[in-house]
Amino acid sequence: MSLLEILKIASAIATILTGVVSLFWPLKVRGFTGLEVNGSRGVTEIRSILGGFFIGLGAAMLILNDPVAYLMMGIAYLVVAGVRTISMFIDKSVVQSNVISVITEVILGIILVL
């Protein structure tokens, strides 16, 4: 197994772990994401989208174990990083957590598209 294959698997696992944290501890993501939860509806949204969706995407990469699955997710991470970067300047939200997110998304995106 090559280093790149190991990094792709690690990227899938990191995606799943992001989802697991959001699923089981939805209020803990508030500090990092800046999301404010108003009631149980907001908690459900964090659990389902940031939790379930990320778990599903990471699991799909591992289950399918297909270069196209990794490529798709890599493109998605790079698009998210691009939109986040533009939004940070438009919305004046150049803060540490956003910068860390962009760096992470770019790194994961590059690993997954290679």
PDB file of N, CA and C in Angstrom:
ATOM      1  N   MET A   1       0.863  -1.178   0.000  1.00  0.00           N
ATOM      2  CA  MET A   1       0.000   0.000   0.000  1.00  0.00           C
ATOM      3  C   MET A   1       0.904   1.234   0.000  1.00  0.00           C
ATOM      4  N   SER A   2       0.603   2.169  -0.902  1.00  0.00           N
ATOM      5  CA  SER A   2       1.426   3.367  -1.026  1.00  0.00           C
ATOM      6  C   SER A   2       1.057   4.398   0.038  1.00  0.00           C
ATOM      7  N   LEU A   3       1.932   5.377   0.223  1.00  0.00           N
ATOM      8  CA  LEU A   3       1.672   6.459   1.177  1.00  0.00           C
ATOM      9  C   LEU A   3       0.413   7.228   0.782  1.00  0.00           C
ATOM     10  N   LEU A   4       0.228   7.459  -0.517  1.00  0.00           N
ATOM     11  CA  LEU A   4      -0.952   8.188  -0.982  1.00  0.00           C
ATOM     12  C   LEU A   4      -2.230   7.423  -0.653  1.00  0.00           C
ATOM     13  N   GLU A   5      -2.223   6.111  -0.822  1.00  0.00           N
ATOM     14  CA  GLU A   5      -3.399   5.308  -0.476  1.00  0.00           C
ATOM     15  C   GLU A   5      -3.697   5.393   1.016  1.00  0.00           C
ATOM     16  N   ILE A   6      -2.665   5.371   1.817  1.00  0.00           N
ATOM     17  CA  ILE A   6      -2.837   5.499   3.275  1.00  0.00           C
ATOM     18  C   ILE A   6      -3.425   6.870   3.614  1.00  0.00           C
ATOM     19  N   LEU A   7      -2.930   7.923   2.950  1.00  0.00           N
ATOM     20  CA  LEU A   7      -3.443   9.276   3.199  1.00  0.00           C
ATOM     21  C   LEU A   7      -4.904   9.408   2.762  1.00  0.00           C
ATOM     22  N   LYS A   8      -5.276   8.736   1.687  1.00  0.00           N
ATOM     23  CA  LYS A   8      -6.677   8.775   1.241  1.00  0.00           C
ATOM     24  C   LYS A   8      -7.580   8.082   2.257  1.00  0.00           C
ATOM     25  N   ILE A   9      -7.141   6.948   2.763  1.00  0.00           N
ATOM     26  CA  ILE A   9      -7.918   6.252   3.788  1.00  0.00           C
ATOM     27  C   ILE A   9      -8.003   7.110   5.048  1.00  0.00           C
ATOM     28  N   ALA A  10      -6.900   7.745   5.424  1.00  0.00           N
ATOM     29  CA  ALA A  10      -6.902   8.635   6.590  1.00  0.00           C
ATOM     30  C   ALA A  10      -7.854   9.807   6.369  1.00  0.00           C
ATOM     31  N   SER A  11      -7.932  10.310   5.145  1.00  0.00           N
ATOM     32  CA  SER A  11      -8.855  11.408   4.827  1.00  0.00           C
ATOM     33  C   SER A  11     -10.303  10.954   4.978  1.00  0.00           C
ATOM     34  N   ALA A  12     -10.594   9.746   4.532  1.00  0.00           N
ATOM     35  CA  ALA A  12     -11.944   9.204   4.693  1.00  0.00           C
ATOM     36  C   ALA A  12     -12.279   9.044   6.170  1.00  0.00           C
ATOM     37  N   ILE A  13     -11.325   8.554   6.935  1.00  0.00           N
ATOM     38  CA  ILE A  13     -11.541   8.380   8.378  1.00  0.00           C
ATOM     39  C   ILE A  13     -11.722   9.734   9.062  1.00  0.00           C
ATOM     40  N   ALA A  14     -10.946  10.739   8.661  1.00  0.00           N
ATOM     41  CA  ALA A  14     -11.097  12.086   9.232  1.00  0.00           C
ATOM     42  C   ALA A  14     -12.482  12.644   8.922  1.00  0.00           C
ATOM     43  N   THR A  15     -12.978  12.373   7.726  1.00  0.00           N
ATOM     44  CA  THR A  15     -14.324  12.814   7.354  1.00  0.00           C
ATOM     45  C   THR A  15     -15.357  12.134   8.247  1.00  0.00           C
ATOM     46  N   ILE A  16     -15.191  10.841   8.460  1.00  0.00           N
ATOM     47  CA  ILE A  16     -16.107  10.095   9.333  1.00  0.00           C
ATOM     48  C   ILE A  16     -16.031  10.621  10.768  1.00  0.00           C
ATOM     49  N   LEU A  17     -14.831  10.868  11.267  1.00  0.00           N
ATOM     50  CA  LEU A  17     -14.678  11.359  12.645  1.00  0.00           C
ATOM     51  C   LEU A  17     -15.330  12.727  12.834  1.00  0.00           C
ATOM     52  N   THR A  18     -15.227  13.581  11.815  1.00  0.00           N
ATOM     53  CA  THR A  18     -15.916  14.879  11.862  1.00  0.00           C
ATOM     54  C   THR A  18     -17.417  14.643  12.020  1.00  0.00           C
ATOM     55  N   GLY A  19     -17.919  13.688  11.271  1.00  0.00           N
ATOM     56  CA  GLY A  19     -19.337  13.356  11.369  1.00  0.00           C
ATOM     57  C   GLY A  19     -19.712  12.770  12.717  1.00  0.00           C
ATOM     58  N   VAL A  20     -18.867  11.909  13.259  1.00  0.00           N
ATOM     59  CA  VAL A  20     -19.152  11.280  14.554  1.00  0.00           C
ATOM     60  C   VAL A  20     -19.223  12.332  15.658  1.00  0.00           C
ATOM     61  N   VAL A  21     -18.282  13.258  15.655  1.00  0.00           N
ATOM     62  CA  VAL A  21     -18.307  14.328  16.667  1.00  0.00           C
ATOM     63  C   VAL A  21     -19.595  15.133  16.536  1.00  0.00           C
ATOM     64  N   SER A  22     -19.959  15.480  15.306  1.00  0.00           N
ATOM     65  CA  SER A  22     -21.174  16.268  15.085  1.00  0.00           C
ATOM     66  C   SER A  22     -22.431  15.496  15.446  1.00  0.00           C
ATOM     67  N   LEU A  23     -22.425  14.196  15.222  1.00  0.00           N
ATOM     68  CA  LEU A  23     -23.585  13.363  15.532  1.00  0.00           C
ATOM     69  C   LEU A  23     -23.792  13.216  17.037  1.00  0.00           C
ATOM     70  N   PHE A  24     -22.726  12.900  17.750  1.00  0.00           N
ATOM     71  CA  PHE A  24     -22.862  12.607  19.170  1.00  0.00           C
ATOM     72  C   PHE A  24     -22.697  13.821  20.080  1.00  0.00           C
ATOM     73  N   TRP A  25     -21.993  14.838  19.632  1.00  0.00           N
ATOM     74  CA  TRP A  25     -21.777  16.044  20.433  1.00  0.00           C
ATOM     75  C   TRP A  25     -22.077  17.287  19.596  1.00  0.00           C
ATOM     76  N   PRO A  26     -23.324  17.433  19.142  1.00  0.00           N
ATOM     77  CA  PRO A  26     -23.658  18.521  18.216  1.00  0.00           C
ATOM     78  C   PRO A  26     -23.402  19.924  18.766  1.00  0.00           C
ATOM     79  N   LEU A  27     -23.506  20.097  20.058  1.00  0.00           N
ATOM     80  CA  LEU A  27     -23.292  21.437  20.616  1.00  0.00           C
ATOM     81  C   LEU A  27     -21.810  21.783  20.717  1.00  0.00           C
ATOM     82  N   LYS A  28     -20.931  20.796  20.659  1.00  0.00           N
ATOM     83  CA  LYS A  28     -19.489  21.064  20.720  1.00  0.00           C
ATOM     84  C   LYS A  28     -18.967  21.676  19.427  1.00  0.00           C
ATOM     85  N   VAL A  29     -19.658  21.474  18.313  1.00  0.00           N
ATOM     86  CA  VAL A  29     -19.186  22.044  17.046  1.00  0.00           C
ATOM     87  C   VAL A  29     -19.463  23.541  16.974  1.00  0.00           C
ATOM     88  N   ARG A  30     -20.294  24.030  17.857  1.00  0.00           N
ATOM     89  CA  ARG A  30     -20.667  25.436  17.862  1.00  0.00           C
ATOM     90  C   ARG A  30     -19.447  26.347  17.978  1.00  0.00           C
ATOM     91  N   GLY A  31     -18.545  26.021  18.877  1.00  0.00           N
ATOM     92  CA  GLY A  31     -17.373  26.861  19.086  1.00  0.00           C
ATOM     93  C   GLY A  31     -16.474  26.947  17.870  1.00  0.00           C
ATOM     94  N   PHE A  32     -16.374  25.849  17.129  1.00  0.00           N
ATOM     95  CA  PHE A  32     -15.478  25.844  15.973  1.00  0.00           C
ATOM     96  C   PHE A  32     -16.163  26.348  14.712  1.00  0.00           C
ATOM     97  N   THR A  33     -17.430  25.993  14.529  1.00  0.00           N
ATOM     98  CA  THR A  33     -18.119  26.371  13.293  1.00  0.00           C
ATOM     99  C   THR A  33     -18.769  27.744  13.372  1.00  0.00           C
ATOM    100  N   GLY A  34     -19.041  28.207  14.574  1.00  0.00           N
ATOM    101  CA  GLY A  34     -19.745  29.473  14.711  1.00  0.00           C
ATOM    102  C   GLY A  34     -21.249  29.318  14.562  1.00  0.00           C
ATOM    103  N   LEU A  35     -21.724  28.091  14.406  1.00  0.00           N
ATOM    104  CA  LEU A  35     -23.156  27.856  14.261  1.00  0.00           C
ATOM    105  C   LEU A  35     -23.846  28.016  15.606  1.00  0.00           C
ATOM    106  N   GLU A  36     -24.944  28.710  15.610  1.00  0.00           N
ATOM    107  CA  GLU A  36     -25.756  28.859  16.814  1.00  0.00           C
ATOM    108  C   GLU A  36     -26.991  27.985  16.661  1.00  0.00           C
ATOM    109  N   VAL A  37     -27.302  27.257  17.711  1.00  0.00           N
ATOM    110  CA  VAL A  37     -28.431  26.345  17.684  1.00  0.00           C
ATOM    111  C   VAL A  37     -29.575  26.950  18.486  1.00  0.00           C
ATOM    112  N   ASN A  38     -30.713  27.081  17.825  1.00  0.00           N
ATOM    113  CA  ASN A  38     -31.911  27.571  18.495  1.00  0.00           C
ATOM    114  C   ASN A  38     -32.906  26.428  18.617  1.00  0.00           C
ATOM    115  N   GLY A  39     -32.774  25.662  19.673  1.00  0.00           N
ATOM    116  CA  GLY A  39     -33.718  24.590  19.925  1.00  0.00           C
ATOM    117  C   GLY A  39     -33.326  23.268  19.291  1.00  0.00           C
ATOM    118  N   SER A  40     -34.223  22.311  19.450  1.00  0.00           N
ATOM    119  CA  SER A  40     -33.958  20.942  19.021  1.00  0.00           C
ATOM    120  C   SER A  40     -33.875  20.808  17.508  1.00  0.00           C
ATOM    121  N   ARG A  41     -34.544  21.667  16.757  1.00  0.00           N
ATOM    122  CA  ARG A  41     -34.481  21.607  15.290  1.00  0.00           C
ATOM    123  C   ARG A  41     -33.051  21.836  14.812  1.00  0.00           C
ATOM    124  N   GLY A  42     -32.365  22.798  15.415  1.00  0.00           N
ATOM    125  CA  GLY A  42     -30.978  23.071  15.053  1.00  0.00           C
ATOM    126  C   GLY A  42     -30.048  21.933  15.402  1.00  0.00           C
ATOM    127  N   VAL A  43     -30.283  21.303  16.543  1.00  0.00           N
ATOM    128  CA  VAL A  43     -29.471  20.156  16.953  1.00  0.00           C
ATOM    129  C   VAL A  43     -29.657  19.022  15.949  1.00  0.00           C
ATOM    130  N   THR A  44     -30.891  18.785  15.533  1.00  0.00           N
ATOM    131  CA  THR A  44     -31.169  17.745  14.540  1.00  0.00           C
ATOM    132  C   THR A  44     -30.447  18.037  13.230  1.00  0.00           C
ATOM    133  N   GLU A  45     -30.403  19.285  12.834  1.00  0.00           N
ATOM    134  CA  GLU A  45     -29.724  19.665  11.587  1.00  0.00           C
ATOM    135  C   GLU A  45     -28.223  19.381  11.675  1.00  0.00           C
ATOM    136  N   ILE A  46     -27.619  19.715  12.799  1.00  0.00           N
ATOM    137  CA  ILE A  46     -26.191  19.433  12.978  1.00  0.00           C
ATOM    138  C   ILE A  46     -25.945  17.931  12.969  1.00  0.00           C
ATOM    139  N   ARG A  47     -26.769  17.188  13.702  1.00  0.00           N
ATOM    140  CA  ARG A  47     -26.592  15.732  13.741  1.00  0.00           C
ATOM    141  C   ARG A  47     -26.744  15.116  12.347  1.00  0.00           C
ATOM    142  N   SER A  48     -27.741  15.565  11.595  1.00  0.00           N
ATOM    143  CA  SER A  48     -28.023  14.933  10.305  1.00  0.00           C
ATOM    144  C   SER A  48     -27.046  15.357   9.208  1.00  0.00           C
ATOM    145  N   ILE A  49     -26.806  16.650   9.070  1.00  0.00           N
ATOM    146  CA  ILE A  49     -25.959  17.120   7.974  1.00  0.00           C
ATOM    147  C   ILE A  49     -24.484  17.023   8.323  1.00  0.00           C
ATOM    148  N   LEU A  50     -24.064  17.665   9.399  1.00  0.00           N
ATOM    149  CA  LEU A  50     -22.648  17.598   9.760  1.00  0.00           C
ATOM    150  C   LEU A  50     -22.275  16.230  10.317  1.00  0.00           C
ATOM    151  N   GLY A  51     -23.244  15.508  10.840  1.00  0.00           N
ATOM    152  CA  GLY A  51     -22.988  14.180  11.377  1.00  0.00           C
ATOM    153  C   GLY A  51     -23.202  13.102  10.336  1.00  0.00           C
ATOM    154  N   GLY A  52     -24.448  12.842  10.026  1.00  0.00           N
ATOM    155  CA  GLY A  52     -24.789  11.749   9.122  1.00  0.00           C
ATOM    156  C   GLY A  52     -24.205  11.882   7.729  1.00  0.00           C
ATOM    157  N   PHE A  53     -24.261  13.084   7.169  1.00  0.00           N
ATOM    158  CA  PHE A  53     -23.763  13.277   5.801  1.00  0.00           C
ATOM    159  C   PHE A  53     -22.262  13.033   5.727  1.00  0.00           C
ATOM    160  N   PHE A  54     -21.515  13.554   6.704  1.00  0.00           N
ATOM    161  CA  PHE A  54     -20.066  13.345   6.701  1.00  0.00           C
ATOM    162  C   PHE A  54     -19.712  11.882   6.951  1.00  0.00           C
ATOM    163  N   ILE A  55     -20.439  11.229   7.852  1.00  0.00           N
ATOM    164  CA  ILE A  55     -20.202   9.802   8.079  1.00  0.00           C
ATOM    165  C   ILE A  55     -20.470   9.030   6.789  1.00  0.00           C
ATOM    166  N   GLY A  56     -21.581   9.339   6.129  1.00  0.00           N
ATOM    167  CA  GLY A  56     -21.932   8.656   4.883  1.00  0.00           C
ATOM    168  C   GLY A  56     -20.909   8.878   3.782  1.00  0.00           C
ATOM    169  N   LEU A  57     -20.422  10.107   3.634  1.00  0.00           N
ATOM    170  CA  LEU A  57     -19.432  10.390   2.594  1.00  0.00           C
ATOM    171  C   LEU A  57     -18.113   9.671   2.860  1.00  0.00           C
ATOM    172  N   GLY A  58     -17.653   9.726   4.105  1.00  0.00           N
ATOM    173  CA  GLY A  58     -16.412   9.039   4.443  1.00  0.00           C
ATOM    174  C   GLY A  58     -16.546   7.531   4.293  1.00  0.00           C
ATOM    175  N   ALA A  59     -17.673   6.992   4.739  1.00  0.00           N
ATOM    176  CA  ALA A  59     -17.902   5.554   4.624  1.00  0.00           C
ATOM    177  C   ALA A  59     -17.998   5.136   3.158  1.00  0.00           C
ATOM    178  N   ALA A  60     -18.625   5.951   2.344  1.00  0.00           N
ATOM    179  CA  ALA A  60     -18.742   5.626   0.915  1.00  0.00           C
ATOM    180  C   ALA A  60     -17.369   5.502   0.275  1.00  0.00           C
ATOM    181  N   MET A  61     -16.451   6.408   0.645  1.00  0.00           N
ATOM    182  CA  MET A  61     -15.103   6.306   0.095  1.00  0.00           C
ATOM    183  C   MET A  61     -14.468   4.969   0.469  1.00  0.00           C
ATOM    184  N   LEU A  62     -14.612   4.572   1.722  1.00  0.00           N
ATOM    185  CA  LEU A  62     -13.995   3.326   2.179  1.00  0.00           C
ATOM    186  C   LEU A  62     -14.688   2.094   1.599  1.00  0.00           C
ATOM    187  N   ILE A  63     -16.005   2.118   1.550  1.00  0.00           N
ATOM    188  CA  ILE A  63     -16.759   0.963   1.056  1.00  0.00           C
ATOM    189  C   ILE A  63     -16.554   0.784  -0.450  1.00  0.00           C
ATOM    190  N   LEU A  64     -16.663   1.871  -1.191  1.00  0.00           N
ATOM    191  CA  LEU A  64     -16.500   1.781  -2.646  1.00  0.00           C
ATOM    192  C   LEU A  64     -15.049   1.528  -3.034  1.00  0.00           C
ATOM    193  N   ASN A  65     -14.134   2.105  -2.263  1.00  0.00           N
ATOM    194  CA  ASN A  65     -12.707   1.958  -2.525  1.00  0.00           C
ATOM    195  C   ASN A  65     -12.391   2.094  -4.014  1.00  0.00           C
ATOM    196  N   ASP A  66     -12.927   3.152  -4.593  1.00  0.00           N
ATOM    197  CA  ASP A  66     -12.793   3.406  -6.025  1.00  0.00           C
ATOM    198  C   ASP A  66     -12.143   4.774  -6.200  1.00  0.00           C
ATOM    199  N   PRO A  67     -11.198   4.892  -7.121  1.00  0.00           N
ATOM    200  CA  PRO A  67     -10.552   6.193  -7.342  1.00  0.00           C
ATOM    201  C   PRO A  67     -11.554   7.318  -7.620  1.00  0.00           C
ATOM    202  N   VAL A  68     -12.666   6.994  -8.270  1.00  0.00           N
ATOM    203  CA  VAL A  68     -13.665   8.020  -8.576  1.00  0.00           C
ATOM    204  C   VAL A  68     -14.330   8.531  -7.295  1.00  0.00           C
ATOM    205  N   ALA A  69     -14.550   7.659  -6.329  1.00  0.00           N
ATOM    206  CA  ALA A  69     -15.149   8.083  -5.054  1.00  0.00           C
ATOM    207  C   ALA A  69     -14.215   9.049  -4.331  1.00  0.00           C
ATOM    208  N   TYR A  70     -12.934   8.730  -4.310  1.00  0.00           N
ATOM    209  CA  TYR A  70     -11.961   9.617  -3.667  1.00  0.00           C
ATOM    210  C   TYR A  70     -11.844  10.930  -4.432  1.00  0.00           C
ATOM    211  N   LEU A  71     -11.840  10.848  -5.758  1.00  0.00           N
ATOM    212  CA  LEU A  71     -11.765  12.048  -6.591  1.00  0.00           C
ATOM    213  C   LEU A  71     -12.967  12.958  -6.351  1.00  0.00           C
ATOM    214  N   MET A  72     -14.157  12.374  -6.316  1.00  0.00           N
ATOM    215  CA  MET A  72     -15.369  13.158  -6.082  1.00  0.00           C
ATOM    216  C   MET A  72     -15.298  13.912  -4.756  1.00  0.00           C
ATOM    217  N   MET A  73     -14.876  13.208  -3.726  1.00  0.00           N
ATOM    218  CA  MET A  73     -14.790  13.848  -2.418  1.00  0.00           C
ATOM    219  C   MET A  73     -13.694  14.903  -2.398  1.00  0.00           C
ATOM    220  N   GLY A  74     -12.593  14.647  -3.084  1.00  0.00           N
ATOM    221  CA  GLY A  74     -11.525  15.642  -3.170  1.00  0.00           C
ATOM    222  C   GLY A  74     -12.007  16.916  -3.851  1.00  0.00           C
ATOM    223  N   ILE A  75     -12.743  16.765  -4.942  1.00  0.00           N
ATOM    224  CA  ILE A  75     -13.307  17.933  -5.628  1.00  0.00           C
ATOM    225  C   ILE A  75     -14.251  18.678  -4.695  1.00  0.00           C
ATOM    226  N   ALA A  76     -15.073  17.933  -3.967  1.00  0.00           N
ATOM    227  CA  ALA A  76     -16.016  18.559  -3.035  1.00  0.00           C
ATOM    228  C   ALA A  76     -15.271  19.360  -1.971  1.00  0.00           C
ATOM    229  N   TYR A  77     -14.218  18.785  -1.389  1.00  0.00           N
ATOM    230  CA  TYR A  77     -13.442  19.511  -0.380  1.00  0.00           C
ATOM    231  C   TYR A  77     -12.808  20.770  -0.973  1.00  0.00           C
ATOM    232  N   LEU A  78     -12.303  20.698  -2.195  1.00  0.00           N
ATOM    233  CA  LEU A  78     -11.678  21.871  -2.814  1.00  0.00           C
ATOM    234  C   LEU A  78     -12.705  22.956  -3.132  1.00  0.00           C
ATOM    235  N   VAL A  79     -13.897  22.556  -3.545  1.00  0.00           N
ATOM    236  CA  VAL A  79     -14.961  23.534  -3.796  1.00  0.00           C
ATOM    237  C   VAL A  79     -15.382  24.204  -2.491  1.00  0.00           C
ATOM    238  N   VAL A  80     -15.527  23.404  -1.440  1.00  0.00           N
ATOM    239  CA  VAL A  80     -15.874  23.971  -0.129  1.00  0.00           C
ATOM    240  C   VAL A  80     -14.798  24.976   0.305  1.00  0.00           C
ATOM    241  N   ALA A  81     -13.530  24.618   0.123  1.00  0.00           N
ATOM    242  CA  ALA A  81     -12.432  25.522   0.488  1.00  0.00           C
ATOM    243  C   ALA A  81     -12.491  26.811  -0.325  1.00  0.00           C
ATOM    244  N   GLY A  82     -12.785  26.696  -1.611  1.00  0.00           N
ATOM    245  CA  GLY A  82     -12.886  27.888  -2.462  1.00  0.00           C
ATOM    246  C   GLY A  82     -14.032  28.799  -2.056  1.00  0.00           C
ATOM    247  N   VAL A  83     -15.184  28.192  -1.832  1.00  0.00           N
ATOM    248  CA  VAL A  83     -16.352  28.983  -1.421  1.00  0.00           C
ATOM    249  C   VAL A  83     -16.110  29.602  -0.047  1.00  0.00           C
ATOM    250  N   ARG A  84     -15.522  28.834   0.869  1.00  0.00           N
ATOM    251  CA  ARG A  84     -15.237  29.358   2.202  1.00  0.00           C
ATOM    252  C   ARG A  84     -14.277  30.548   2.119  1.00  0.00           C
ATOM    253  N   THR A  85     -13.246  30.428   1.295  1.00  0.00           N
ATOM    254  CA  THR A  85     -12.263  31.511   1.166  1.00  0.00           C
ATOM    255  C   THR A  85     -12.918  32.787   0.654  1.00  0.00           C
ATOM    256  N   ILE A  86     -13.710  32.668  -0.388  1.00  0.00           N
ATOM    257  CA  ILE A  86     -14.411  33.842  -0.928  1.00  0.00           C
ATOM    258  C   ILE A  86     -15.351  34.416   0.121  1.00  0.00           C
ATOM    259  N   SER A  87     -16.106  33.540   0.774  1.00  0.00           N
ATOM    260  CA  SER A  87     -17.068  33.972   1.781  1.00  0.00           C
ATOM    261  C   SER A  87     -16.388  34.656   2.966  1.00  0.00           C
ATOM    262  N   MET A  88     -15.194  34.177   3.334  1.00  0.00           N
ATOM    263  CA  MET A  88     -14.488  34.779   4.467  1.00  0.00           C
ATOM    264  C   MET A  88     -14.231  36.269   4.218  1.00  0.00           C
ATOM    265  N   PHE A  89     -13.940  36.616   2.979  1.00  0.00           N
ATOM    266  CA  PHE A  89     -13.665  38.018   2.671  1.00  0.00           C
ATOM    267  C   PHE A  89     -14.954  38.814   2.469  1.00  0.00           C
ATOM    268  N   ILE A  90     -15.919  38.224   1.796  1.00  0.00           N
ATOM    269  CA  ILE A  90     -17.206  38.908   1.601  1.00  0.00           C
ATOM    270  C   ILE A  90     -17.887  39.154   2.942  1.00  0.00           C
ATOM    271  N   ASP A  91     -17.874  38.142   3.805  1.00  0.00           N
ATOM    272  CA  ASP A  91     -18.585  38.214   5.083  1.00  0.00           C
ATOM    273  C   ASP A  91     -17.727  38.736   6.227  1.00  0.00           C
ATOM    274  N   LYS A  92     -16.488  39.084   5.898  1.00  0.00           N
ATOM    275  CA  LYS A  92     -15.555  39.574   6.919  1.00  0.00           C
ATOM    276  C   LYS A  92     -15.447  38.594   8.083  1.00  0.00           C
ATOM    277  N   SER A  93     -15.181  37.341   7.735  1.00  0.00           N
ATOM    278  CA  SER A  93     -15.072  36.300   8.755  1.00  0.00           C
ATOM    279  C   SER A  93     -13.727  35.576   8.659  1.00  0.00           C
ATOM    280  N   VAL A  94     -12.677  36.349   8.443  1.00  0.00           N
ATOM    281  CA  VAL A  94     -11.334  35.772   8.422  1.00  0.00           C
ATOM    282  C   VAL A  94     -10.908  35.597   9.876  1.00  0.00           C
ATOM    283  N   VAL A  95     -11.277  34.451  10.422  1.00  0.00           N
ATOM    284  CA  VAL A  95     -10.962  34.116  11.810  1.00  0.00           C
ATOM    285  C   VAL A  95     -10.214  32.794  11.824  1.00  0.00           C
ATOM    286  N   GLN A  96      -9.567  32.509  12.923  1.00  0.00           N
ATOM    287  CA  GLN A  96      -8.706  31.332  13.031  1.00  0.00           C
ATOM    288  C   GLN A  96      -9.415  30.039  12.629  1.00  0.00           C
ATOM    289  N   SER A  97     -10.631  29.829  13.107  1.00  0.00           N
ATOM    290  CA  SER A  97     -11.313  28.565  12.803  1.00  0.00           C
ATOM    291  C   SER A  97     -11.599  28.429  11.310  1.00  0.00           C
ATOM    292  N   ASN A  98     -11.913  29.537  10.635  1.00  0.00           N
ATOM    293  CA  ASN A  98     -12.137  29.476   9.188  1.00  0.00           C
ATOM    294  C   ASN A  98     -10.832  29.206   8.438  1.00  0.00           C
ATOM    295  N   VAL A  99      -9.754  29.829   8.877  1.00  0.00           N
ATOM    296  CA  VAL A  99      -8.453  29.611   8.233  1.00  0.00           C
ATOM    297  C   VAL A  99      -8.030  28.153   8.401  1.00  0.00           C
ATOM    298  N   ILE A 100      -8.201  27.610   9.603  1.00  0.00           N
ATOM    299  CA  ILE A 100      -7.874  26.204   9.848  1.00  0.00           C
ATOM    300  C   ILE A 100      -8.727  25.300   8.961  1.00  0.00           C
ATOM    301  N   SER A 101     -10.010  25.631   8.840  1.00  0.00           N
ATOM    302  CA  SER A 101     -10.900  24.828   7.997  1.00  0.00           C
ATOM    303  C   SER A 101     -10.450  24.850   6.541  1.00  0.00           C
ATOM    304  N   VAL A 102     -10.101  26.030   6.022  1.00  0.00           N
ATOM    305  CA  VAL A 102      -9.650  26.130   4.629  1.00  0.00           C
ATOM    306  C   VAL A 102      -8.388  25.299   4.410  1.00  0.00           C
ATOM    307  N   ILE A 103      -7.442  25.438   5.311  1.00  0.00           N
ATOM    308  CA  ILE A 103      -6.191  24.674   5.174  1.00  0.00           C
ATOM    309  C   ILE A 103      -6.482  23.173   5.185  1.00  0.00           C
ATOM    310  N   THR A 104      -7.321  22.736   6.107  1.00  0.00           N
ATOM    311  CA  THR A 104      -7.674  21.319   6.202  1.00  0.00           C
ATOM    312  C   THR A 104      -8.380  20.855   4.932  1.00  0.00           C
ATOM    313  N   GLU A 105      -9.337  21.638   4.449  1.00  0.00           N
ATOM    314  CA  GLU A 105     -10.083  21.266   3.247  1.00  0.00           C
ATOM    315  C   GLU A 105      -9.179  21.197   2.018  1.00  0.00           C
ATOM    316  N   VAL A 106      -8.242  22.125   1.907  1.00  0.00           N
ATOM    317  CA  VAL A 106      -7.313  22.102   0.772  1.00  0.00           C
ATOM    318  C   VAL A 106      -6.408  20.868   0.852  1.00  0.00           C
ATOM    319  N   ILE A 107      -5.883  20.587   2.031  1.00  0.00           N
ATOM    320  CA  ILE A 107      -5.004  19.419   2.192  1.00  0.00           C
ATOM    321  C   ILE A 107      -5.761  18.129   1.862  1.00  0.00           C
ATOM    322  N   LEU A 108      -6.952  17.960   2.457  1.00  0.00           N
ATOM    323  CA  LEU A 108      -7.744  16.760   2.171  1.00  0.00           C
ATOM    324  C   LEU A 108      -8.118  16.698   0.693  1.00  0.00           C
ATOM    325  N   GLY A 109      -8.505  17.834   0.128  1.00  0.00           N
ATOM    326  CA  GLY A 109      -8.893  17.878  -1.285  1.00  0.00           C
ATOM    327  C   GLY A 109      -7.745  17.461  -2.186  1.00  0.00           C
ATOM    328  N   ILE A 110      -6.559  17.974  -1.943  1.00  0.00           N
ATOM    329  CA  ILE A 110      -5.398  17.623  -2.772  1.00  0.00           C
ATOM    330  C   ILE A 110      -5.073  16.143  -2.645  1.00  0.00           C
ATOM    331  N   ILE A 111      -5.057  15.654  -1.410  1.00  0.00           N
ATOM    332  CA  ILE A 111      -4.772  14.221  -1.205  1.00  0.00           C
ATOM    333  C   ILE A 111      -5.756  13.362  -1.990  1.00  0.00           C
ATOM    334  N   LEU A 112      -7.029  13.728  -1.924  1.00  0.00           N
ATOM    335  CA  LEU A 112      -8.066  12.893  -2.517  1.00  0.00           C
ATOM    336  C   LEU A 112      -8.132  12.981  -4.042  1.00  0.00           C
ATOM    337  N   VAL A 113      -7.692  14.084  -4.626  1.00  0.00           N
ATOM    338  CA  VAL A 113      -7.729  14.166  -6.095  1.00  0.00           C
ATOM    339  C   VAL A 113      -6.488  13.573  -6.749  1.00  0.00           C
ATOM    340  N   LEU A 114      -5.422  13.373  -5.973  1.00  0.00           N
ATOM    341  CA  LEU A 114      -4.205  12.796  -6.553  1.00  0.00           C
ATOM    342  C   LEU A 114      -4.380  11.318  -6.881  1.00  0.00           C
TER     343      LEU A 114
END
